[in-house]
Every structure is written in structure tokens, then in C-alpha cells.
PDB file of C-alpha atoms and ligand atoms in Angstrom:
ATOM      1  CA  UNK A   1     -17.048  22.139 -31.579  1.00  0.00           C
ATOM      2  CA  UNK A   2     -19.276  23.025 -28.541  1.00  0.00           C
ATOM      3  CA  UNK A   3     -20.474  20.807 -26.060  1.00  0.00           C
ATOM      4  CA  UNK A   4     -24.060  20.843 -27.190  1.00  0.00           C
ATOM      5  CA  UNK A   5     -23.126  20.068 -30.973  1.00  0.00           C
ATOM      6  CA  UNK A   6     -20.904  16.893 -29.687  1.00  0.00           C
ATOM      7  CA  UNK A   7     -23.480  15.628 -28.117  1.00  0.00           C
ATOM      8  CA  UNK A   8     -25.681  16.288 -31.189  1.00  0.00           C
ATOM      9  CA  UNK A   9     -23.503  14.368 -33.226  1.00  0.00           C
ATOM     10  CA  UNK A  10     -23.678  11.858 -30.781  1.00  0.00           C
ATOM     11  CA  UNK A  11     -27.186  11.640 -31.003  1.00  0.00           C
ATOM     12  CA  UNK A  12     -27.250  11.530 -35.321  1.00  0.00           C
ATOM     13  CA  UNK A  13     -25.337   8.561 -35.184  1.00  0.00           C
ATOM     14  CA  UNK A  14     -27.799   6.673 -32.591  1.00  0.00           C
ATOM     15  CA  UNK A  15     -30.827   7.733 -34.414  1.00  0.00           C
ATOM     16  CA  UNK A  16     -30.837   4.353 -37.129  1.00  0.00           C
ATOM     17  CA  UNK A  17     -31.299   2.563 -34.087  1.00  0.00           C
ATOM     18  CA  UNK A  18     -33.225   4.138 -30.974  1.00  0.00           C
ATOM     19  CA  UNK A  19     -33.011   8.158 -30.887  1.00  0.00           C
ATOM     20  CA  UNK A  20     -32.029   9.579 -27.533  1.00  0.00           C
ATOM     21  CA  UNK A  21     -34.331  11.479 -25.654  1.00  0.00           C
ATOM     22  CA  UNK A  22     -33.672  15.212 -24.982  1.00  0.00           C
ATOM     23  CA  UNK A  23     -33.116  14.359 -21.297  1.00  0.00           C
ATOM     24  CA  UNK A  24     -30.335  11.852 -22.279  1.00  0.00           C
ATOM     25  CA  UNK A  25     -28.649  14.500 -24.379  1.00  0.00           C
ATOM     26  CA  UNK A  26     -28.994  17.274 -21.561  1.00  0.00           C
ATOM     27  CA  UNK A  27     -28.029  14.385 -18.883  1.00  0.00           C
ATOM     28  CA  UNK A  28     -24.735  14.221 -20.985  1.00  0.00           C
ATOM     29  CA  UNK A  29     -24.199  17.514 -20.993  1.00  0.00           C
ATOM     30  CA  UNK A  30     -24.492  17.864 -17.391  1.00  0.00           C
ATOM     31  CA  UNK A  31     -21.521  15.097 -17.264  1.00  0.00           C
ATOM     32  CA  UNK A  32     -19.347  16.912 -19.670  1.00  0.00           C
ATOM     33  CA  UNK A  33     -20.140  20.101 -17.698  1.00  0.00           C
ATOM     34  CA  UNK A  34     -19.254  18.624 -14.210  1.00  0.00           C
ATOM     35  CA  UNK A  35     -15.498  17.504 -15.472  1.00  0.00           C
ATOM     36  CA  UNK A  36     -14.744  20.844 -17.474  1.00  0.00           C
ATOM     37  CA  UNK A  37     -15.592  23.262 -14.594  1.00  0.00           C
ATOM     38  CA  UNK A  38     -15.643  21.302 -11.251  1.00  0.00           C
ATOM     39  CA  UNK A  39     -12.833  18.625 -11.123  1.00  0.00           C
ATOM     40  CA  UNK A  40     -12.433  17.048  -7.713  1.00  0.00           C
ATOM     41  CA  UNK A  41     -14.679  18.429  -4.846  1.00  0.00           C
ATOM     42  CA  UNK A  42     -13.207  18.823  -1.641  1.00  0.00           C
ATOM     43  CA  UNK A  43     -15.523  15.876  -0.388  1.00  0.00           C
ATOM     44  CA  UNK A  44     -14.664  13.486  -3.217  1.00  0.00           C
ATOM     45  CA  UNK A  45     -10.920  14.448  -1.788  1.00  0.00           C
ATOM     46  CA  UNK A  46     -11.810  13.453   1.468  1.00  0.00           C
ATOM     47  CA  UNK A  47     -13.772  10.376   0.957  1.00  0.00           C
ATOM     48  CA  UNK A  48     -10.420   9.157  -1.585  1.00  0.00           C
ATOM     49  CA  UNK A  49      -7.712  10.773   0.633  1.00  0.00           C
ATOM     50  CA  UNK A  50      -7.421   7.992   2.348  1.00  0.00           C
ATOM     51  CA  UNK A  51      -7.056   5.848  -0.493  1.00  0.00           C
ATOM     52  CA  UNK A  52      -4.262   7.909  -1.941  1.00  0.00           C
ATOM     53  CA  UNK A  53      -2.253   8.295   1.083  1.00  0.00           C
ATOM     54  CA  UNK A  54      -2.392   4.489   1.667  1.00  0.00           C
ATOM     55  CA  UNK A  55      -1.049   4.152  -2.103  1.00  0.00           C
ATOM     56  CA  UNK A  56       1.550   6.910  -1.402  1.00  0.00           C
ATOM     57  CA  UNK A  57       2.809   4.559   1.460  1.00  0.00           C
ATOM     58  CA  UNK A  58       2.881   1.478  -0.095  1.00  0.00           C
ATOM     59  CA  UNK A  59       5.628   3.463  -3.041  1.00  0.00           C
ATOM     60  CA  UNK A  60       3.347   3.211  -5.366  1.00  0.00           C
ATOM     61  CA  UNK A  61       2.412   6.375  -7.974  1.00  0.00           C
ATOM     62  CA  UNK A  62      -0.916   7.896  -6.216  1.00  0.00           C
ATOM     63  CA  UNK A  63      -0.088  11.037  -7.923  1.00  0.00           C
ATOM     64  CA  UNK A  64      -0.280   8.567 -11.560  1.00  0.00           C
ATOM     65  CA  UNK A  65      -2.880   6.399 -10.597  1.00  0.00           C
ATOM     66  CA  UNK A  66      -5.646   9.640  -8.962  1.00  0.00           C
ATOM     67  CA  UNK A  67      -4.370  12.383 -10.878  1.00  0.00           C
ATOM     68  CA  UNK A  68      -7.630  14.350 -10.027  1.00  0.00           C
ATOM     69  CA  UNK A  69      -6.759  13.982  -6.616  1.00  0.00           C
ATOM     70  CA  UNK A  70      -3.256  14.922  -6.961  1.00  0.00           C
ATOM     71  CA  UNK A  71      -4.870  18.243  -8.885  1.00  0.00           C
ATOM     72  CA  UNK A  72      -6.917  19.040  -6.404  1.00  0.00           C
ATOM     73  CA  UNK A  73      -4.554  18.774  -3.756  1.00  0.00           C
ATOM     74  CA  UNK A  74      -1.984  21.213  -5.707  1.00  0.00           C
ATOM     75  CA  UNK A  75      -4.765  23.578  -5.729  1.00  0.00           C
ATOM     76  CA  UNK A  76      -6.713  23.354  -2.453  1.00  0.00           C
ATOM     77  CA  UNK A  77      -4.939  24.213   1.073  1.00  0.00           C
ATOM     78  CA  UNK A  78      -8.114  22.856   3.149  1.00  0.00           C
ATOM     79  CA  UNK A  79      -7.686  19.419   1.345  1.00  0.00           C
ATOM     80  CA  UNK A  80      -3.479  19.546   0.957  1.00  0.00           C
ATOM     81  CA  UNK A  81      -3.271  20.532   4.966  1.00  0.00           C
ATOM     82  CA  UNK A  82      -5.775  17.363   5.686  1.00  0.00           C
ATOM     83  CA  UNK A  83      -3.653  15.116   3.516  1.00  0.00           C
ATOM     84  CA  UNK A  84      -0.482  16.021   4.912  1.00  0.00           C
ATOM     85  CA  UNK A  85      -2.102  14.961   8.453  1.00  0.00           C
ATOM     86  CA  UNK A  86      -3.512  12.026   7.261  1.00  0.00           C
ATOM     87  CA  UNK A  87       0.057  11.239   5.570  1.00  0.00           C
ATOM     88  CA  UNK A  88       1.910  11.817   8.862  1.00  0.00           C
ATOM     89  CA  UNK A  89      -0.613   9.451  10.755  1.00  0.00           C
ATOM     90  CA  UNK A  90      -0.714   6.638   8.665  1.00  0.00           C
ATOM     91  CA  UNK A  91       3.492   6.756   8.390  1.00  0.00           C
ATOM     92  CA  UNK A  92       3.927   6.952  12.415  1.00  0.00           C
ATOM     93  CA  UNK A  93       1.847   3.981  12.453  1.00  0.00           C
ATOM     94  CA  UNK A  94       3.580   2.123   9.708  1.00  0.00           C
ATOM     95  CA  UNK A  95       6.811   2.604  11.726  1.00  0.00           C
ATOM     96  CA  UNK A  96       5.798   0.855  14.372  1.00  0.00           C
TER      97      UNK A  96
HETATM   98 ZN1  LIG B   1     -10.256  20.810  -1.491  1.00  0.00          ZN
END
């Protein structure tokens, strides 16, 4: 079943009550589009990498609990190189 026939179906079962507008259904779409073919930006990395890191300290499962993140980072040497700094910075100063 296709995106656009998902969303269609979507849209049959609203229609008793208050049919969607085709800028709903294509605002959908747009969503569904977004997490099949981009993922994690590199800037959503960076604004969470700090987040996961933190997590990763504290023993917890960041890879479980921002598995997007943990994706990303498998994939992306820019954002993987960044969060190994970050990760050596923020255990130094956990040492202390
Ligand atoms: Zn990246």
C-alpha cells in the first residue's frame, strides 16, 4: 500500500465526521516522507548529542532509549567524531 493510499484510507474513515482537507492529507504525507528518507539530520544530532552522551554516562541505554540517534551516529563520521569528543569531555569531567 503506498503512502498516498494510507493516507486515503485515513481520510475515508474521518469523512462521517469532518473530512480532511487536501492540505492535511499532503501535510501527512510530508511527515511520512521526512521519516522514510531523512532519519536524523546532522543538526537534530547535535542539538540531542548532548542528551545522549549524558545518558551514556549515567549507564543508562542511550543507544535503546534514541535509537535514531544511535543510527545516525553508525552512519555519519561528522556527527560520530563530534560525539566521541563530546563523550571524552563530559567523562574527564565526571572523574573529577
Ligand atoms: Zn551526521
Amino acid at each position: 500500500m503506498s503512502a498516498w493510499n494510507f493516507i486515503q484510507n485515513i481520510r475515508d474513515n474521518f469523512k462521517r465526521k469532518e473530512p480532511l482537507s487536501d492540505e492535511v492529507v499532503e501535510g501527512f504525507l510530508r511527515v511520512l516522507e521526512k521519516i522514510r528518507t531523512e532519519d536524523v539530520t546532522c543538526k537534530e544530532v547535535f542539538e540531542q548529542l548532548d542528551q545522549y552522551v549524558e545518558k551514556e554516562v549515567d549507564g543508562r541505554d542511550a543507544a535503546r532509549l534514541m535509537p535514531l540517534l544511535r543510527e545516525h551516529l553508525d552512519m555519519c563520521s561528522d556527527c560520530c567524531d563530534e560525539y566521541e569528543a563530546l563523550l571524552e569531555v563530559i567523562e574527564k569531567s565526571t572523574d573529577i
